[in-house]
Amino acid sequence: MVATYTFRPLLVKLVPKVRLKGLTLAGTIMVLFTVFLAILAPILTPYDPTKSVDLSLQPPSWKHPFGTNKVGQDMWSRTVYGARTILAVVFLSTIVSIVIGVPLGLVSGYVGGILDRVLAMIMDAMYAFPGLILAIAIAAALGPGIINTAVSIAIVYVPTYFRMVRAQTLSIKEQLYVEAARAIGAKPLTILTRYVFPNVVSVIAVVFTLSVADVVLTEAALSFFGLSVPAPTPDWGFDLKAGHPYLLSGYWWLITFPGLMIMILAVGFTFIGEGVAEYLGAREVKI
Amino acid sequence: MASLKAFIIARVLALIPTVLILITLVFFVMRVLPGDPVIAIVGMKAPPERVIELKKELGLMDEAGNPIPLPIQYLNYLSKLARGDFGRSLIWGKRPVLVEIMEHFPATVELAIAGFIVSIILGLLLGSLGGWMGGKTSSAVKTYGAITYALFIPWIGMLLQLFFAVWLGILPVAGRIDTGLEPPTITGLYLIDSVITGRWDSFISALRHITLPALTLGLVISGVFTRVTRTSVEEVMRQDFVVAARARGIPEHKILLHVLKNSFVPILTMMGLQLALLMTGAVLTETTFSWPGMGTFLLERIQYRDYTTVQGTVVFFAIIVSLVNLIVDICYAYIDPRIRY
């Protein structure tokens, strides 16, 4: 099949050239560790993260390695299950951003004209605006929940995908093979899906690796503001906020572990992004 | 300088659609609320008179009690905004939103400036160190940049609070100044106002309060500056004049000065581009340190479902960001004439 043939070189081009060493390797391990916690959560934790299982505010011990919080929930269980929440939101919001941003970028870049100018202007305006503040406004309007949080974050990152895909489309549509396809009478839709789209797949992958750390931090922030998932669901940002008032009394374990996990995931993705950016450095692809 | 004037005019005109797009976006986002926002504010059991009153306040209904269609609501909102009317708050004395925003804005500006200064110092020092030394130092500085960029501000803030305020007890945990020490308002920035009026006790208190928030914000933003400074210095180091200067035996510290001078334009551009990051960071820092700025204000009003204030604050953010971007662009065009095309 033609499609698989055109797809292959792109993925093959990107993956092995980013060598798994140094920062990239460290980043991959950090992200895989979080994924591992999320998948194995029921095996790794002895307690229900949403239920009160012991006295409140117990310091770390063999029974509760990360202590317990005000409600008496086991912080280890909450920290492990929290990986599920944040990864689910990151995954969903990325899908939504791609589903909206990529087709718009393709059409805008290919069709051009007034449509392109208007879309580009809207996306540029959104791009320049502080993402978190936009996400806060949308999340406040939509209300709590995993889907709503994912949508709030997704809208903020649509312009990022749009801009890169549009720029790539603009250069691809000048290529000879697109010209040839047009000459033999291929319809615009065919050209976009069969000739242009396979060549922006690598760009989508790049935008993902370079922006995913920001998505993680945005989710953590919304959750910290109480605008993400509703209360008993374990979520790192929310637990950080809930532990904050007890800081003055020296209950350090309430804030240390959820925050550490946010950092491990965000830094992990950043390191992977660094590796990809380094490889692309010579090719002048900037986000 | 005719071309600079033309550039400024073109840039100011381009600002209008950008701001309009953002205002429109915020307006429609605030109206996609699932369910009835009015019921969400007053509750299910509210008397019908209260509901109608609130609908009038929100601009959903005219004085005669007829519902206003959405496009008209939008135009009404725009025309009010154009006259500087951001509406009135829905709670606590229903004060004008713009007045309340202006009470909180100076605190954010003060924090943002302080954080910015910390990040520039850290960024320039570490960045030029990495770029100048190269090799292992350069890699270490690069790793520092990647890590600080990915730090979660509230967590870093809390760790600093835990260490300096709770364990060592040498700095205040939160707040902007000790109660009763507020200097008279001139600029709204406590550090500057207290110097102008010569109230040194206020100055010390304000300085002690701003230290941890500014350090938190500055540390996180410094990653970006470190990166730009390092790459920029490394690039300039490769240029012929550095080799020539070395060949002529000019002392290293003098060469470094020339290198820094030549690396400055990209660093300056990057600073302007970091405004969005600075705003985002300020919102997170404020909520962590109970800093009475725009971020704390916005989140507090979200909790109370004060929709006119929430909308007004986000629109205000949009206008400020667009204006500062405009100023940065103009400054840049002034420094580097190639920008004016």
Tab-separated table of C-alpha atoms in Angstrom, chain B residues 94-235:
chain	number	residue	atom	x	y	z
B	94	LYS	CA	-20.899	45.036	43.870
B	95	ARG	CA	-17.919	47.302	43.239
B	96	PRO	CA	-16.756	48.085	39.686
B	97	VAL	CA	-14.556	45.232	38.430
B	98	LEU	CA	-11.905	47.576	37.050
B	99	VAL	CA	-11.493	49.273	40.450
B	100	GLU	CA	-10.982	45.906	42.118
B	101	ILE	CA	-8.530	44.828	39.418
B	102	MET	CA	-6.503	48.011	39.859
B	103	GLU	CA	-6.247	47.279	43.587
B	104	HIS	CA	-4.625	43.931	42.882
B	105	PHE	CA	-2.628	44.744	39.764
B	106	PRO	CA	0.324	46.561	41.452
B	107	ALA	CA	1.012	43.527	43.656
B	108	THR	CA	1.330	41.332	40.562
B	109	VAL	CA	3.535	43.895	38.815
B	110	GLU	CA	5.816	44.113	41.851
B	111	LEU	CA	6.120	40.313	42.095
B	112	ALA	CA	6.642	39.930	38.352
B	113	ILE	CA	9.394	42.572	38.292
B	114	ALA	CA	11.144	41.056	41.323
B	115	GLY	CA	10.923	37.546	39.858
B	116	PHE	CA	12.132	38.832	36.510
B	117	ILE	CA	15.180	40.469	38.118
B	118	VAL	CA	16.064	37.260	39.979
B	119	SER	CA	15.714	35.230	36.773
B	120	ILE	CA	17.840	37.650	34.742
B	121	ILE	CA	20.636	37.585	37.324
B	122	LEU	CA	20.560	33.775	37.524
B	123	GLY	CA	20.146	33.381	33.772
B	124	LEU	CA	22.915	35.782	32.751
B	125	LEU	CA	25.375	34.458	35.330
B	126	LEU	CA	24.842	30.754	34.690
B	127	GLY	CA	24.278	31.169	30.956
B	128	SER	CA	27.453	33.133	30.312
B	129	LEU	CA	29.370	30.794	32.616
B	130	GLY	CA	28.210	27.789	30.566
B	131	GLY	CA	28.794	29.498	27.221
B	132	TRP	CA	32.233	30.789	28.240
B	133	MET	CA	33.551	27.607	29.838
B	134	GLY	CA	31.988	25.129	27.394
B	135	GLY	CA	32.352	21.350	27.834
B	136	LYS	CA	31.091	19.847	31.082
B	137	THR	CA	30.040	23.219	32.543
B	138	SER	CA	27.974	23.893	29.442
B	139	SER	CA	26.184	20.534	29.778
B	140	ALA	CA	25.567	21.125	33.473
B	141	VAL	CA	24.086	24.546	32.740
B	142	LYS	CA	21.941	22.995	30.010
B	143	THR	CA	20.597	20.400	32.452
B	144	TYR	CA	19.904	23.176	34.975
B	145	GLY	CA	17.878	24.996	32.295
B	146	ALA	CA	15.842	21.896	31.451
B	147	ILE	CA	15.102	21.070	35.085
B	148	THR	CA	14.156	24.579	36.239
B	149	TYR	CA	11.852	24.983	33.257
B	150	ALA	CA	9.901	21.900	34.335
B	151	LEU	CA	9.628	22.755	38.032
B	152	PHE	CA	6.144	23.061	39.470
B	153	ILE	CA	6.059	26.513	41.073
B	154	PRO	CA	3.750	25.757	44.047
B	155	TRP	CA	5.937	22.820	45.053
B	156	ILE	CA	9.175	24.814	44.937
B	157	GLY	CA	7.417	27.621	46.806
B	158	MET	CA	6.233	25.228	49.504
B	159	LEU	CA	9.677	23.675	49.918
B	160	LEU	CA	11.154	27.172	50.356
B	161	GLN	CA	8.380	28.004	52.835
B	162	LEU	CA	9.049	24.805	54.733
B	163	PHE	CA	12.800	25.427	54.886
B	164	PHE	CA	13.123	29.198	55.387
B	165	ALA	CA	9.863	30.020	57.144
B	166	VAL	CA	8.927	26.931	59.153
B	167	TRP	CA	12.253	25.248	59.990
B	168	LEU	CA	14.662	28.210	60.043
B	169	GLY	CA	11.981	30.797	60.835
B	170	ILE	CA	13.912	33.648	59.244
B	171	LEU	CA	11.403	34.743	56.585
B	172	PRO	CA	7.605	35.166	56.612
B	173	VAL	CA	5.531	32.274	55.195
B	174	ALA	CA	3.092	34.330	53.173
B	175	GLY	CA	1.556	37.746	52.552
B	176	ARG	CA	2.910	40.962	51.095
B	177	ILE	CA	3.761	43.062	54.166
B	178	ASP	CA	3.179	43.050	57.948
B	179	THR	CA	-0.234	44.485	58.815
B	180	GLY	CA	-0.118	48.175	59.654
B	181	LEU	CA	3.143	48.796	57.825
B	182	GLU	CA	1.589	49.452	54.385
B	183	PRO	CA	3.203	52.558	52.880
B	184	PRO	CA	1.002	55.333	51.423
B	185	THR	CA	-0.026	54.482	47.856
B	186	ILE	CA	1.930	56.316	45.174
B	187	THR	CA	2.855	53.675	42.599
B	188	GLY	CA	1.184	50.798	44.425
B	189	LEU	CA	4.515	48.964	44.557
B	190	TYR	CA	5.326	48.692	48.271
B	191	LEU	CA	9.088	48.545	47.817
B	192	ILE	CA	9.156	51.755	45.793
B	193	ASP	CA	6.497	53.611	47.777
B	194	SER	CA	8.243	52.932	51.068
B	195	VAL	CA	11.539	54.289	49.688
B	196	ILE	CA	9.857	57.421	48.317
B	197	THR	CA	8.162	58.150	51.629
B	198	GLY	CA	11.260	57.120	53.572
B	199	ARG	CA	9.484	54.456	55.651
B	200	TRP	CA	12.311	52.012	56.144
B	201	ASP	CA	10.422	49.651	58.460
B	202	SER	CA	7.862	49.171	55.657
B	203	PHE	CA	10.648	48.634	53.151
B	204	ILE	CA	12.310	45.927	55.260
B	205	SER	CA	8.979	44.188	55.840
B	206	ALA	CA	8.046	44.294	52.146
B	207	LEU	CA	11.495	43.048	51.161
B	208	ARG	CA	11.314	40.151	53.619
B	209	HIS	CA	7.900	39.175	52.278
B	210	ILE	CA	8.840	39.341	48.603
B	211	THR	CA	12.073	37.339	48.962
B	212	LEU	CA	10.635	33.806	48.807
B	213	PRO	CA	7.983	34.471	46.116
B	214	ALA	CA	10.501	36.318	43.928
B	215	LEU	CA	13.052	33.539	44.401
B	216	THR	CA	10.474	30.887	43.445
B	217	LEU	CA	9.286	32.732	40.349
B	218	GLY	CA	12.802	33.793	39.348
B	219	LEU	CA	14.254	30.309	39.706
B	220	VAL	CA	11.635	28.744	37.455
B	221	ILE	CA	11.884	31.387	34.729
B	222	SER	CA	15.693	31.512	34.882
B	223	GLY	CA	15.866	28.239	32.920
B	224	VAL	CA	14.809	29.937	29.701
B	225	PHE	CA	17.257	32.839	30.122
B	226	THR	CA	20.081	30.485	30.992
B	227	ARG	CA	19.465	28.588	27.784
B	228	VAL	CA	19.323	31.651	25.530
B	229	THR	CA	22.336	33.284	27.168
B	230	ARG	CA	24.389	30.110	26.885
B	231	THR	CA	23.633	29.459	23.201
B	232	SER	CA	24.013	33.127	22.353
B	233	VAL	CA	27.394	33.418	24.105
B	234	GLU	CA	28.566	30.163	22.515
B	235	GLU	CA	27.646	31.507	19.089
